[in-house]
Amino acid sequence: MDGGRKGETVSATAGAVVFDRSRNGSGQSAGPVTAASNWTPPACYYAPKYTPEQLQKYLEPIWEAGSTGHEWDAEQRAKYNADDEEKAFNKDRTGEGYWWDSYVTPGREGDPGALDCTRDTFWVDTGDDPPADIPQAITPEMLARLAYAEIRVPTTEVDLAPDDATKVNLPTWAWLDAATFKPVSVTARVPLLDVEATTTAQPVSVRIDPGTADAETYPASGVCESADGRIGEPYAKGRAEETPPCGVKYLRSSGDGSYQLKATVTWRIRWTGTGVAGEQMLPDGEFGGDQAVVVQEIQAINR
């Protein structure tokens, strides 16, 4: 049941879950957000995996090989009523439900959390909710969390003015390109269950670290909030004497080198899904990048 081809924006991964990445961030510089808290998307989950016939084809060769031991094989045969030709593996309920089993979230195969899903294969009737005592079972919220892991946002490089080299004690304006820093989203769905969730990340602020203690930021906190759909303001001619709403002022030259300014964007992440009223919140995510800033001394001319 696994599928998918690289390069496609709509692909099936981990069998039951299909991701639509057509509105996701793209390009070599795009990367996953890191939750601002200690929260992480799930490393494993449960979802439909087998029809009765598919489960039979999967298990019987294992029992016949005898590698799992006679006692365990006998317990498994009894559990799935394997000796009843008509009812084995719930074959008499074909089309009325699926056997659910665990999946590992793509990219999390070596994560310790991938070992958390140890529940034996279980049956769920079509239209019924999965057992309430299995927190990793697929629900719209679980799909939203899986989509969170698929979110990709552009690397953070702010526009600066002056853009080639700034001067000591000269306020440098900083802003983000509105065309690049816009909301992105991923939809995760399970076609067999007709449930889905869309997780959307929207940039809300950028935190500027000048790369040296010999600097001041605008605002003083270094955090520039989104306003009117943008973060910071592009510099315009004639505004050199104004205090930039977002920016930095270096107090010392970078000498023969440069300072590594780091800009980290905070993305507010929300989701909507099947049967869910209104937007729901997920932890904010962060993604940042470094850029070199050359700071020169202002040359005075003595006459």
mmCIF file of C-alpha atoms in Angstrom:
data_model
loop_
_atom_site.group_PDB
_atom_site.id
_atom_site.type_symbol
_atom_site.label_atom_id
_atom_site.label_comp_id
_atom_site.label_asym_id
_atom_site.label_seq_id
_atom_site.Cartn_x
_atom_site.Cartn_y
_atom_site.Cartn_z
ATOM 1 C CA MET A 1 0.000 0.000 0.000
ATOM 2 C CA ASP A 2 3.020 2.270 -0.012
ATOM 3 C CA GLY A 3 3.391 4.643 -2.923
ATOM 4 C CA GLY A 4 4.495 7.995 -4.191
ATOM 5 C CA ARG A 5 6.995 9.437 -6.636
ATOM 6 C CA LYS A 6 9.589 12.072 -5.934
ATOM 7 C CA GLY A 7 8.881 15.501 -7.364
ATOM 8 C CA GLU A 8 5.115 15.196 -7.207
ATOM 9 C CA THR A 9 3.209 17.585 -4.990
ATOM 10 C CA VAL A 10 0.493 15.034 -4.318
ATOM 11 C CA SER A 11 1.844 11.677 -3.198
ATOM 12 C CA ALA A 12 0.947 8.736 -1.006
ATOM 13 C CA THR A 13 3.298 7.937 1.826
ATOM 14 C CA ALA A 14 3.110 5.411 4.660
ATOM 15 C CA GLY A 15 0.243 3.644 2.908
ATOM 16 C CA ALA A 16 -2.905 5.151 4.339
ATOM 17 C CA VAL A 17 -2.018 8.850 4.489
ATOM 18 C CA VAL A 18 -1.851 11.044 1.387
ATOM 19 C CA PHE A 19 -0.210 14.465 1.506
ATOM 20 C CA ASP A 20 -1.048 17.377 -0.782
ATOM 21 C CA ARG A 21 2.010 19.634 -0.782
ATOM 22 C CA SER A 22 0.954 21.864 -3.692
ATOM 23 C CA ARG A 23 0.730 24.904 -1.382
ATOM 24 C CA ASN A 24 3.862 24.129 0.580
ATOM 25 C CA GLY A 25 7.124 26.042 0.510
ATOM 26 C CA SER A 26 9.587 24.804 -2.085
ATOM 27 C CA GLY A 27 13.106 25.306 -3.346
ATOM 28 C CA GLN A 28 16.516 24.209 -2.109
ATOM 29 C CA SER A 29 16.479 26.751 0.719
ATOM 30 C CA ALA A 30 13.158 25.603 2.187
ATOM 31 C CA GLY A 31 13.198 23.598 5.388
ATOM 32 C CA PRO A 32 11.014 22.252 8.208
ATOM 33 C CA VAL A 33 10.002 24.405 11.133
ATOM 34 C CA THR A 34 11.046 23.531 14.669
ATOM 35 C CA ALA A 35 8.332 23.802 17.298
ATOM 36 C CA ALA A 36 9.025 26.690 19.656
ATOM 37 C CA SER A 37 8.130 24.396 22.576
ATOM 38 C CA ASN A 38 9.365 20.845 23.189
ATOM 39 C CA TRP A 39 6.460 19.476 21.158
ATOM 40 C CA THR A 40 7.216 17.280 18.151
ATOM 41 C CA PRO A 41 4.926 15.760 15.507
ATOM 42 C CA PRO A 42 4.147 12.068 16.089
ATOM 43 C CA ALA A 43 6.808 9.562 15.068
ATOM 44 C CA CYS A 44 4.289 6.752 14.617
ATOM 45 C CA TYR A 45 0.538 6.326 14.241
ATOM 46 C CA TYR A 46 -2.197 3.788 13.567
ATOM 47 C CA ALA A 47 -4.326 3.765 10.435
ATOM 48 C CA PRO A 48 -6.098 1.281 8.125
ATOM 49 C CA LYS A 49 -3.575 -1.129 6.668
ATOM 50 C CA TYR A 50 -5.161 -4.407 5.627
ATOM 51 C CA THR A 51 -8.359 -5.811 4.218
ATOM 52 C CA PRO A 52 -9.150 -9.272 5.633
ATOM 53 C CA GLU A 53 -7.597 -10.932 2.588
ATOM 54 C CA GLN A 54 -4.471 -8.764 2.741
ATOM 55 C CA LEU A 55 -3.901 -9.546 6.422
ATOM 56 C CA GLN A 56 -4.250 -13.265 5.705
ATOM 57 C CA LYS A 57 -1.667 -13.050 2.896
ATOM 58 C CA TYR A 58 0.672 -11.160 5.227
ATOM 59 C CA LEU A 59 0.423 -13.419 8.291
ATOM 60 C CA GLU A 60 0.135 -16.956 6.946
ATOM 61 C CA PRO A 61 3.645 -17.046 5.375
ATOM 62 C CA ILE A 62 5.056 -15.911 8.740
ATOM 63 C CA TRP A 63 3.306 -18.753 10.570
ATOM 64 C CA GLU A 64 4.305 -21.301 7.943
ATOM 65 C CA ALA A 65 7.965 -20.313 8.249
ATOM 66 C CA GLY A 66 7.855 -21.270 11.937
ATOM 67 C CA SER A 67 10.444 -18.673 12.857
ATOM 68 C CA THR A 68 8.173 -17.067 15.460
ATOM 69 C CA GLY A 69 7.604 -20.226 17.487
ATOM 70 C CA HIS A 70 4.749 -22.720 17.631
ATOM 71 C CA GLU A 71 3.126 -21.216 20.714
ATOM 72 C CA TRP A 72 3.023 -17.687 19.329
ATOM 73 C CA ASP A 73 1.792 -18.911 15.938
ATOM 74 C CA ALA A 74 -1.014 -20.852 17.626
ATOM 75 C CA GLU A 75 -2.083 -17.801 19.630
ATOM 76 C CA GLN A 76 -2.124 -15.709 16.484
ATOM 77 C CA ARG A 77 -4.154 -18.273 14.541
ATOM 78 C CA ALA A 78 -6.709 -18.322 17.345
ATOM 79 C CA LYS A 79 -6.822 -14.555 17.572
ATOM 80 C CA TYR A 80 -7.651 -14.175 13.894
ATOM 81 C CA ASN A 81 -9.873 -17.282 13.772
ATOM 82 C CA ALA A 82 -7.584 -18.519 11.015
ATOM 83 C CA ASP A 83 -9.040 -22.043 10.799
ATOM 84 C CA ASP A 84 -12.522 -20.865 9.835
ATOM 85 C CA GLU A 85 -12.634 -20.644 6.055
ATOM 86 C CA GLU A 86 -15.524 -18.170 5.984
ATOM 87 C CA LYS A 87 -14.810 -15.961 9.006
ATOM 88 C CA ALA A 88 -11.020 -16.053 9.234
ATOM 89 C CA PHE A 89 -9.464 -12.568 9.497
ATOM 90 C CA ASN A 90 -13.056 -11.141 9.428
ATOM 91 C CA LYS A 91 -13.487 -12.197 5.805
ATOM 92 C CA ASP A 92 -17.237 -12.357 6.410
ATOM 93 C CA ARG A 93 -17.043 -8.578 7.091
ATOM 94 C CA THR A 94 -15.090 -7.675 3.973
ATOM 95 C CA GLY A 95 -16.053 -4.173 2.879
ATOM 96 C CA GLU A 96 -17.336 -3.277 6.340
ATOM 97 C CA GLY A 97 -14.021 -2.193 7.856
ATOM 98 C CA TYR A 98 -10.246 -2.598 7.918
ATOM 99 C CA TRP A 99 -7.503 -4.007 10.079
ATOM 100 C CA TRP A 100 -5.489 -1.131 11.517
ATOM 101 C CA ASP A 101 -1.774 -1.328 12.200
ATOM 102 C CA SER A 102 1.095 1.000 13.013
ATOM 103 C CA TYR A 103 3.077 3.159 10.611
ATOM 104 C CA VAL A 104 6.292 5.116 11.146
ATOM 105 C CA THR A 105 6.179 8.738 10.048
ATOM 106 C CA PRO A 106 8.499 9.198 7.027
ATOM 107 C CA GLY A 107 11.875 10.523 8.142
ATOM 108 C CA ARG A 108 11.388 9.409 11.759
ATOM 109 C CA GLU A 109 12.502 5.794 11.363
ATOM 110 C CA GLY A 110 15.377 6.147 13.859
ATOM 111 C CA ASP A 111 13.420 8.203 16.358
ATOM 112 C CA PRO A 112 12.808 6.524 19.750
ATOM 113 C CA GLY A 113 9.171 7.644 19.464
ATOM 114 C CA ALA A 114 8.777 5.375 16.444
ATOM 115 C CA LEU A 115 8.753 2.472 18.905
ATOM 116 C CA ASP A 116 5.768 3.798 20.848
ATOM 117 C CA CYS A 117 3.161 2.119 18.632
ATOM 118 C CA THR A 118 3.227 -1.447 19.949
ATOM 119 C CA ARG A 119 -0.483 -2.269 19.831
ATOM 120 C CA ASP A 120 -1.404 -5.453 17.949
ATOM 121 C CA THR A 121 -3.342 -5.163 14.705
ATOM 122 C CA PHE A 122 -6.992 -4.302 15.488
ATOM 123 C CA TRP A 123 -10.247 -4.100 13.559
ATOM 124 C CA VAL A 124 -12.322 -0.913 13.085
ATOM 125 C CA ASP A 125 -15.683 -0.870 11.322
ATOM 126 C CA THR A 126 -16.133 1.685 8.559
ATOM 127 C CA GLY A 127 -17.672 4.824 10.028
ATOM 128 C CA ASP A 128 -16.615 4.041 13.604
ATOM 129 C CA ASP A 129 -14.054 6.028 15.546
ATOM 130 C CA PRO A 130 -10.836 4.193 16.444
ATOM 131 C CA PRO A 131 -10.551 3.013 20.071
ATOM 132 C CA ALA A 132 -10.310 5.948 22.467
ATOM 133 C CA ASP A 133 -7.453 4.336 24.398
ATOM 134 C CA ILE A 134 -5.099 4.566 21.402
ATOM 135 C CA PRO A 135 -3.833 8.183 21.296
ATOM 136 C CA GLN A 136 -1.799 7.582 18.137
ATOM 137 C CA ALA A 137 -4.814 6.476 16.077
ATOM 138 C CA ILE A 138 -5.594 8.500 12.974
ATOM 139 C CA THR A 139 -8.048 11.337 13.581
ATOM 140 C CA PRO A 140 -8.288 14.769 11.942
ATOM 141 C CA GLU A 141 -6.042 16.150 14.693
ATOM 142 C CA MET A 142 -3.469 13.402 14.139
ATOM 143 C CA LEU A 143 -3.519 14.190 10.420
ATOM 144 C CA ALA A 144 -2.923 17.854 11.254
ATOM 145 C CA ARG A 145 0.117 16.875 13.296
ATOM 146 C CA LEU A 146 1.462 14.695 10.510
ATOM 147 C CA ALA A 147 0.962 17.593 8.070
ATOM 148 C CA TYR A 148 2.911 19.819 10.490
ATOM 149 C CA ALA A 149 5.945 17.586 9.956
ATOM 150 C CA GLU A 150 5.604 18.102 6.180
ATOM 151 C CA ILE A 151 5.496 21.923 6.316
ATOM 152 C CA ARG A 152 8.430 23.580 4.540
ATOM 153 C CA VAL A 153 9.189 27.293 4.774
ATOM 154 C CA PRO A 154 11.770 29.476 3.005
ATOM 155 C CA THR A 155 15.093 30.158 4.652
ATOM 156 C CA THR A 156 15.214 33.478 6.417
ATOM 157 C CA GLU A 157 17.287 36.143 4.725
ATOM 158 C CA VAL A 158 16.083 39.653 5.414
ATOM 159 C CA ASP A 159 16.464 42.529 2.982
ATOM 160 C CA LEU A 160 18.751 45.225 4.353
ATOM 161 C CA ALA A 161 19.317 48.856 3.486
ATOM 162 C CA PRO A 162 22.136 49.646 2.979
ATOM 163 C CA ASP A 163 22.442 46.256 1.306
ATOM 164 C CA ASP A 164 26.141 46.102 0.389
ATOM 165 C CA ALA A 165 27.830 47.400 3.541
ATOM 166 C CA THR A 166 26.475 49.433 6.407
ATOM 167 C CA LYS A 167 28.261 51.992 8.570
ATOM 168 C CA VAL A 168 28.970 52.248 12.259
ATOM 169 C CA ASN A 169 26.097 54.048 14.083
ATOM 170 C CA LEU A 170 23.974 54.093 10.934
ATOM 171 C CA PRO A 171 20.488 52.558 11.396
ATOM 172 C CA THR A 172 20.092 49.668 8.966
ATOM 173 C CA TRP A 173 16.555 48.892 7.830
ATOM 174 C CA ALA A 174 15.425 45.258 7.694
ATOM 175 C CA TRP A 175 12.325 43.673 6.165
ATOM 176 C CA LEU A 176 11.071 40.455 4.611
ATOM 177 C CA ASP A 177 10.055 39.989 0.997
ATOM 178 C CA ALA A 178 6.258 39.711 1.115
ATOM 179 C CA ALA A 179 6.233 37.547 -2.014
ATOM 180 C CA THR A 180 8.426 34.931 -0.348
ATOM 181 C CA PHE A 181 7.183 35.055 3.217
ATOM 182 C CA LYS A 182 3.550 34.167 2.849
ATOM 183 C CA PRO A 183 1.399 31.403 4.362
ATOM 184 C CA VAL A 184 2.118 27.821 3.320
ATOM 185 C CA SER A 185 0.015 24.746 3.958
ATOM 186 C CA VAL A 186 -0.084 20.961 3.664
ATOM 187 C CA THR A 187 -3.187 18.778 3.597
ATOM 188 C CA ALA A 188 -3.086 15.221 4.943
ATOM 189 C CA ARG A 189 -5.961 12.845 4.284
ATOM 190 C CA VAL A 190 -6.921 9.196 4.494
ATOM 191 C CA PRO A 191 -8.988 8.316 1.400
ATOM 192 C CA LEU A 192 -10.248 5.088 2.988
ATOM 193 C CA LEU A 193 -11.774 7.032 5.883
ATOM 194 C CA ASP A 194 -12.741 10.206 4.006
ATOM 195 C CA VAL A 195 -11.063 12.380 6.652
ATOM 196 C CA GLU A 196 -8.509 15.126 6.167
ATOM 197 C CA ALA A 197 -6.803 18.055 7.842
ATOM 198 C CA THR A 198 -4.992 21.100 6.495
ATOM 199 C CA THR A 199 -2.156 22.617 8.493
ATOM 200 C CA THR A 200 -1.195 26.199 7.659
ATOM 201 C CA ALA A 201 1.885 28.143 8.740
ATOM 202 C CA GLN A 202 1.835 31.942 8.622
ATOM 203 C CA PRO A 203 4.842 34.185 9.373
ATOM 204 C CA VAL A 204 4.094 36.474 12.328
ATOM 205 C CA SER A 205 7.456 37.855 13.465
ATOM 206 C CA VAL A 206 11.195 37.811 12.911
ATOM 207 C CA ARG A 207 13.799 37.859 15.661
ATOM 208 C CA ILE A 208 17.062 39.562 14.728
ATOM 209 C CA ASP A 209 20.358 38.616 16.334
ATOM 210 C CA PRO A 210 23.021 41.049 15.029
ATOM 211 C CA GLY A 211 25.856 38.568 15.583
ATOM 212 C CA THR A 212 27.673 40.836 18.045
ATOM 213 C CA ALA A 213 26.998 42.471 21.400
ATOM 214 C CA ASP A 214 28.169 45.780 19.887
ATOM 215 C CA ALA A 215 24.836 46.533 18.275
ATOM 216 C CA GLU A 216 21.340 47.798 18.967
ATOM 217 C CA THR A 217 18.165 46.415 17.432
ATOM 218 C CA TYR A 218 14.922 48.061 16.403
ATOM 219 C CA PRO A 219 12.770 47.442 18.326
ATOM 220 C CA ALA A 220 14.971 46.921 21.381
ATOM 221 C CA SER A 221 13.654 43.391 21.854
ATOM 222 C CA GLY A 222 14.945 42.431 18.419
ATOM 223 C CA VAL A 223 11.527 40.968 17.552
ATOM 224 C CA CYS A 224 9.751 42.592 14.612
ATOM 225 C CA GLU A 225 6.047 41.771 14.558
ATOM 226 C CA SER A 226 3.908 41.367 11.459
ATOM 227 C CA ALA A 227 1.770 44.393 10.630
ATOM 228 C CA ASP A 228 -0.470 44.983 7.639
ATOM 229 C CA GLY A 229 0.613 41.668 6.150
ATOM 230 C CA ARG A 230 4.344 42.364 6.249
ATOM 231 C CA ILE A 231 7.269 42.249 8.658
ATOM 232 C CA GLY A 232 9.343 45.420 8.678
ATOM 233 C CA GLU A 233 9.179 48.129 6.039
ATOM 234 C CA PRO A 234 11.271 48.505 2.897
ATOM 235 C CA TYR A 235 13.577 51.488 3.056
ATOM 236 C CA ALA A 236 12.535 54.416 0.894
ATOM 237 C CA LYS A 237 14.634 57.355 -0.216
ATOM 238 C CA GLY A 238 14.401 60.288 2.157
ATOM 239 C CA ARG A 239 13.876 58.189 5.298
ATOM 240 C CA ALA A 240 17.530 57.998 6.325
ATOM 241 C CA GLU A 241 16.915 60.105 9.451
ATOM 242 C CA GLU A 242 13.967 57.980 10.606
ATOM 243 C CA THR A 243 14.194 55.125 13.076
ATOM 244 C CA PRO A 244 13.428 51.924 11.188
ATOM 245 C CA PRO A 245 10.489 49.886 12.541
ATOM 246 C CA CYS A 246 12.694 46.814 12.113
ATOM 247 C CA GLY A 247 16.445 46.885 11.890
ATOM 248 C CA VAL A 248 19.812 47.099 13.576
ATOM 249 C CA LYS A 249 22.513 49.643 14.350
ATOM 250 C CA TYR A 250 26.074 48.408 14.655
ATOM 251 C CA LEU A 251 28.326 50.238 17.119
ATOM 252 C CA ARG A 252 31.649 48.784 15.985
ATOM 253 C CA SER A 253 33.247 47.990 12.643
ATOM 254 C CA SER A 254 33.466 44.368 11.526
ATOM 255 C CA GLY A 255 37.054 45.057 10.503
ATOM 256 C CA ASP A 256 38.291 42.869 7.671
ATOM 257 C CA GLY A 257 35.457 40.400 8.184
ATOM 258 C CA SER A 258 31.730 40.523 8.753
ATOM 259 C CA TYR A 259 29.117 39.866 11.393
ATOM 260 C CA GLN A 260 26.782 36.887 11.027
ATOM 261 C CA LEU A 261 23.316 38.341 11.414
ATOM 262 C CA LYS A 262 20.746 35.678 12.200
ATOM 263 C CA ALA A 263 17.079 36.205 11.422
ATOM 264 C CA THR A 264 14.614 33.677 12.834
ATOM 265 C CA VAL A 265 11.006 33.775 11.673
ATOM 266 C CA THR A 266 8.233 32.568 13.941
ATOM 267 C CA TRP A 267 5.413 30.850 12.068
ATOM 268 C CA ARG A 268 1.957 30.624 13.651
ATOM 269 C CA ILE A 269 0.532 27.203 12.850
ATOM 270 C CA ARG A 270 -3.164 26.354 12.732
ATOM 271 C CA TRP A 271 -5.268 23.570 11.302
ATOM 272 C CA THR A 272 -8.762 22.782 10.103
ATOM 273 C CA GLY A 273 -10.173 19.352 9.463
ATOM 274 C CA THR A 274 -13.097 17.058 8.877
ATOM 275 C CA GLY A 275 -15.811 17.604 11.448
ATOM 276 C CA VAL A 276 -13.845 20.293 13.304
ATOM 277 C CA ALA A 277 -15.454 23.684 13.893
ATOM 278 C CA GLY A 278 -13.113 26.581 13.153
ATOM 279 C CA GLU A 279 -9.329 26.799 13.215
ATOM 280 C CA GLN A 280 -7.379 24.929 15.867
ATOM 281 C CA MET A 281 -3.928 25.836 17.144
ATOM 282 C CA LEU A 282 -0.703 23.864 17.010
ATOM 283 C CA PRO A 283 2.601 25.016 18.554
ATOM 284 C CA ASP A 284 4.356 27.870 16.761
ATOM 285 C CA GLY A 285 7.313 26.881 14.600
ATOM 286 C CA GLU A 286 10.632 28.607 13.941
ATOM 287 C CA PHE A 287 13.070 28.615 11.054
ATOM 288 C CA GLY A 288 16.102 30.847 10.672
ATOM 289 C CA GLY A 289 19.131 31.649 8.613
ATOM 290 C CA ASP A 290 22.450 33.530 8.799
ATOM 291 C CA GLN A 291 23.768 36.230 6.517
ATOM 292 C CA ALA A 292 27.016 38.161 6.481
ATOM 293 C CA VAL A 293 26.887 41.898 7.236
ATOM 294 C CA VAL A 294 29.914 44.082 6.591
ATOM 295 C CA VAL A 295 30.128 47.112 8.887
ATOM 296 C CA GLN A 296 32.530 49.906 7.976
ATOM 297 C CA GLU A 297 33.774 52.914 9.860
ATOM 298 C CA ILE A 298 32.478 56.249 8.584
ATOM 299 C CA GLN A 299 35.385 57.979 6.923
ATOM 300 C CA ALA A 300 35.878 61.573 8.074
ATOM 301 C CA ILE A 301 37.699 64.059 5.845
ATOM 302 C CA ASN A 302 39.910 66.645 7.568
ATOM 303 C CA ARG A 303 40.383 69.916 5.765
#
